[in-house]
Amino acid sequence: MRRLLAVLLLLATLAALGLSGAGASAIAIAGALGVTLILILSPRPPEPPAAPQPAPEPDNCRRVDMELIEAIGDPVLITGDGRVDAANAAARKLLGEHIVGEDIRVAIRHPAAAERLITRAEPSDSRPIELVGLGGRDSRWQMNVAALPDGRTLVHLVDRSEGHAAEKMRVDFVANASHELRTPLAAILGFIETLDDEKAGGDTATRKRFLRVMHDEARRMQRLVEDLMSLSRIEAEKFRAPHTAVDLGALVREVHAVIRDGGNDRSRDVAIDLDESLPFVSGDRAQLSQLLHNLVGNALKYGRPGTPVTVGTSAGPGSMIRLSVEDEGEGIAPEHLPRLTERFYRVDPGRSRAVGGTGLGLAIVKHIVERHRGRLDIQSAPDKGTIVTVLLPPAPIPLSSNGNASVTGG
Ligand code: ADP
């Protein structure tokens, strides 16, 4: 400020010199210059000491802590002296509304967590800990711990349950698929060894019998590989909903004809009941055909000879179109219903294998329905029969060149 004043004074003096010309008073000019120099050269007075900042109030700190951790969606806690100082809404929901102020061992009832938080690991120790069963039997949480500058500890819990379940499913799937393939493969290898033996292989009747078994086992492997490939293809496309307009009635008639001509003993039991006035569905024709083959195939496999298997179409709720496959077969006990669409889940594994099942038919159906943004429902009663219902969305009505809606067959 002083320097600015001096510079201004200097400028004013020089201006005065210019205006007054040579006749101006030399004393006045010398005086002004002198004052300016004094102002520039004189030492600056010391700055007044800064006013001391008031120490933050503990309550204030807690409020800031709360605001910060409340903004985080995952459960977060701040602990100090073995107690919970603050916990956000997600942490209170997971561990209980009462946890603030509680002993950390009571708040997070998990031995590994208590050990890590109470024994005060090195501040540099930031290894996450996995907590199994916290807040639910199958749940898995990753606990991350960080030391705060004020000596307290920040605890961050990340839900890993879904990732763990997906990983387990993947591992189980690979193990199940390998097991399913290994069994027929072992049988085929065993029969090849036997046929190689001159005594057994030389007998025509025995050789024929063995070759038949080998053929059946090889077919079993082929069906399994085909189903595995279908499943992976459908899964790969699951985010791309199909948009072709499919005439469901025509497709049902086509599948019916294929089954009738396929030489299945029970194919005469299949009847169709179609509502011909329905609009087309939005779908993938090949996948819907596979869905129908799987459902009718099951109804025939697990039904009783001579009882009808009815494939029907009708108007569903909203604008959806209903496809149903109904049998009067052995039915399914209620405890199995929620698991039927899991890969390789069978009510009776021996029976399924005996009738050529792979354990993947309903898993494929479920994935096809999901890709079509449809709904699947299975209702069954033991010894009465089963109704599988699929709801599919209608195809959008195409606009003709004049802008009006038009429906054409195809
Ligand atoms: P699978 O190849 O064994 O038939 P699915 O995934 O198609 O495999 O079906 C799973 C299980 O559900 C079958 O093993 C069978 O126990 C049961 N199931 C499916 N459909 C029917 C049905 N219509 N009636 C009775 N049980 C059925």
XYZ file of C-alpha atoms in Angstrom, residues 71-311:
241
model
C -22.332 -39.275 1.097
C -20.843 -42.773 0.483
C -23.176 -45.570 -0.617
C -21.120 -48.434 0.896
C -21.133 -49.007 4.670
C -18.463 -46.782 6.277
C -17.552 -46.396 9.977
C -15.061 -44.304 11.933
C -13.718 -45.993 15.039
C -11.589 -44.682 17.885
C -10.497 -46.273 21.193
C -12.258 -49.506 20.312
C -15.638 -47.809 19.808
C -17.704 -46.715 16.819
C -17.504 -42.895 16.553
C -19.584 -42.524 13.418
C -21.436 -44.797 10.990
C -23.264 -43.917 7.782
C -26.782 -45.057 6.894
C -25.523 -48.103 4.918
C -23.404 -49.248 7.897
C -26.318 -48.770 10.315
C -28.583 -50.739 7.960
C -26.079 -53.607 7.783
C -24.962 -53.699 11.422
C -27.886 -52.126 13.316
C -29.095 -48.597 14.144
C -27.583 -48.837 17.650
C -23.904 -49.212 16.655
C -22.715 -45.602 17.148
C -20.945 -45.446 20.536
C -20.822 -49.235 20.829
C -17.742 -51.414 21.332
C -16.424 -52.303 17.870
C -16.534 -56.032 18.753
C -20.264 -55.759 19.427
C -20.919 -53.536 16.395
C -19.124 -55.778 13.846
C -19.725 -59.244 15.207
C -17.000 -60.936 13.259
C -13.812 -62.357 14.816
C -11.519 -61.404 11.898
C -12.813 -57.812 11.890
C -12.496 -57.438 15.668
C -8.954 -58.795 15.632
C -7.896 -56.385 12.897
C -9.520 -53.325 14.502
C -8.643 -53.964 18.146
C -5.052 -55.143 17.774
C -4.206 -51.878 15.957
C -2.254 -53.121 12.980
C 0.512 -50.959 11.575
C -0.978 -47.838 9.964
C 0.698 -48.903 6.721
C -1.133 -52.265 6.862
C -3.938 -51.672 4.391
C -4.559 -55.302 3.412
C -8.303 -55.899 2.945
C -9.942 -58.622 5.019
C -12.733 -60.880 3.797
C -15.679 -61.181 6.171
C -17.849 -64.232 5.458
C -21.409 -64.338 6.814
C -21.643 -60.717 7.992
C -25.314 -59.685 7.813
C -26.395 -62.988 6.201
C -25.229 -66.588 5.888
C -24.067 -66.411 2.255
C -22.888 -62.805 2.276
C -19.273 -61.780 1.785
C -17.834 -58.371 2.580
C -14.395 -56.965 2.000
C -13.255 -54.772 4.891
C -10.765 -52.011 4.019
C -9.145 -50.161 6.922
C -7.282 -46.846 6.793
C -5.619 -44.906 9.650
C -6.833 -41.291 9.934
C -4.370 -38.469 10.872
C -6.111 -37.970 14.246
C -5.379 -41.587 15.275
C -8.854 -42.925 14.551
C -9.628 -45.591 11.940
C -11.793 -45.463 8.832
C -13.537 -48.759 8.062
C -15.008 -49.279 4.578
C -17.078 -52.390 3.794
C -17.559 -53.485 0.168
C -20.230 -56.075 -0.716
C -18.595 -58.944 -2.625
C -21.518 -61.402 -2.273
C -22.755 -61.126 -5.867
C -19.290 -61.445 -7.409
C -18.560 -64.432 -5.206
C -21.861 -66.142 -6.118
C -21.162 -65.580 -9.839
C -17.656 -66.986 -9.466
C -18.972 -70.018 -7.570
C -21.580 -70.600 -10.280
C -18.875 -70.477 -12.955
C -16.652 -72.940 -11.076
C -19.605 -75.282 -10.381
C -20.668 -75.087 -14.010
C -17.242 -76.097 -15.322
C -17.056 -78.941 -12.758
C -20.578 -80.176 -13.636
C -20.023 -79.972 -17.398
C -16.727 -81.873 -17.088
C -18.375 -84.523 -14.943
C -21.288 -84.913 -17.399
C -18.844 -85.383 -20.290
C -16.461 -87.644 -18.404
C -19.095 -90.307 -17.610
C -20.023 -91.221 -21.219
C -16.415 -90.804 -22.308
C -15.247 -93.300 -19.675
C -17.932 -95.756 -20.849
C -16.857 -95.423 -24.506
C -13.165 -95.922 -23.627
C -14.041 -98.978 -21.518
C -15.975 -100.586 -24.403
C -13.178 -99.844 -26.893
C -10.744 -101.679 -24.603
C -13.134 -104.623 -24.299
C -13.668 -104.820 -28.068
C -9.921 -104.762 -28.537
C -9.802 -108.024 -26.611
C -10.026 -110.778 -29.231
C -12.298 -112.978 -27.144
C -15.020 -110.393 -26.591
C -14.518 -108.463 -29.832
C -14.664 -111.581 -31.923
C -18.196 -112.461 -30.880
C -20.601 -110.712 -33.304
C -23.555 -110.440 -30.903
C -21.388 -109.010 -28.089
C -19.683 -106.585 -30.482
C -23.040 -105.342 -31.748
C -24.333 -104.859 -28.214
C -21.206 -102.923 -27.198
C -21.298 -100.781 -30.331
C -24.921 -99.856 -29.578
C -23.991 -98.718 -26.060
C -21.024 -96.765 -27.414
C -23.286 -95.101 -29.970
C -25.796 -94.083 -27.257
C -23.039 -92.684 -25.037
C -21.513 -90.761 -27.948
C -24.977 -89.330 -28.765
C -25.327 -88.296 -25.115
C -22.036 -86.414 -25.339
C -23.119 -84.816 -28.605
C -26.426 -83.605 -27.099
C -24.556 -82.189 -24.126
C -22.013 -80.345 -26.282
C -24.835 -78.972 -28.475
C -26.762 -77.748 -25.427
C -23.612 -76.161 -23.934
C -22.957 -74.353 -27.192
C -26.584 -73.159 -27.423
C -26.435 -71.867 -23.887
C -23.240 -69.902 -24.488
C -24.596 -68.466 -27.781
C -27.837 -67.312 -26.121
C -25.925 -65.856 -23.167
C -23.575 -63.974 -25.487
C -26.591 -62.267 -27.098
C -28.545 -61.582 -23.917
C -28.212 -57.789 -24.110
C -29.478 -57.700 -27.711
C -33.254 -58.199 -27.704
C -34.477 -59.869 -30.925
C -36.712 -57.701 -33.121
C -37.970 -59.967 -35.912
C -41.759 -60.340 -36.144
C -42.465 -64.062 -35.607
C -45.805 -65.750 -36.274
C -45.965 -67.889 -33.134
C -48.968 -69.930 -34.340
C -47.146 -70.917 -37.551
C -44.043 -71.823 -35.539
C -46.045 -74.048 -33.157
C -47.572 -75.871 -36.155
C -44.110 -76.327 -37.681
C -42.588 -77.739 -34.452
C -45.635 -79.999 -34.047
C -45.083 -81.417 -37.542
C -41.357 -82.015 -36.868
C -42.141 -83.869 -33.605
C -44.897 -85.905 -35.305
C -42.515 -86.955 -38.086
C -39.638 -87.577 -35.678
C -40.699 -91.093 -34.792
C -41.313 -90.413 -31.076
C -43.764 -93.014 -29.728
C -45.690 -90.335 -27.904
C -45.842 -87.745 -30.697
C -49.521 -88.605 -31.326
C -50.336 -87.283 -27.826
C -49.378 -83.727 -28.803
C -52.320 -81.412 -29.511
C -52.335 -77.715 -30.371
C -54.826 -75.059 -29.334
C -54.038 -71.732 -31.034
C -55.692 -68.319 -30.903
C -55.368 -67.317 -34.561
C -56.181 -63.647 -33.912
C -52.958 -62.939 -32.013
C -50.347 -60.470 -33.293
C -46.834 -61.634 -34.122
C -44.276 -61.726 -31.329
C -40.999 -59.876 -31.307
C -38.419 -62.655 -31.354
C -35.695 -64.870 -32.724
C -37.417 -67.655 -34.715
C -34.652 -70.249 -34.236
C -34.477 -69.666 -30.486
C -38.274 -69.782 -30.081
C -38.267 -73.064 -32.022
C -35.615 -74.430 -29.638
C -37.704 -73.269 -26.653
C -40.754 -75.121 -28.008
C -38.754 -78.302 -28.717
C -37.343 -78.274 -25.160
C -40.723 -77.716 -23.474
C -42.662 -80.223 -25.591
C -39.732 -82.671 -25.276
C -39.925 -82.450 -21.469
C -43.708 -82.831 -21.458
C -43.313 -86.026 -23.519
C -40.316 -87.344 -21.514
C -41.872 -86.851 -18.095
C -45.500 -87.443 -19.088
C -47.516 -90.641 -19.118
C -48.140 -92.415 -22.425
C -51.676 -91.805 -23.625
C -52.135 -88.510 -21.726
C -52.343 -85.307 -23.785
C -49.609 -82.693 -24.168
C -51.238 -79.423 -25.225
C -49.391 -76.524 -26.787
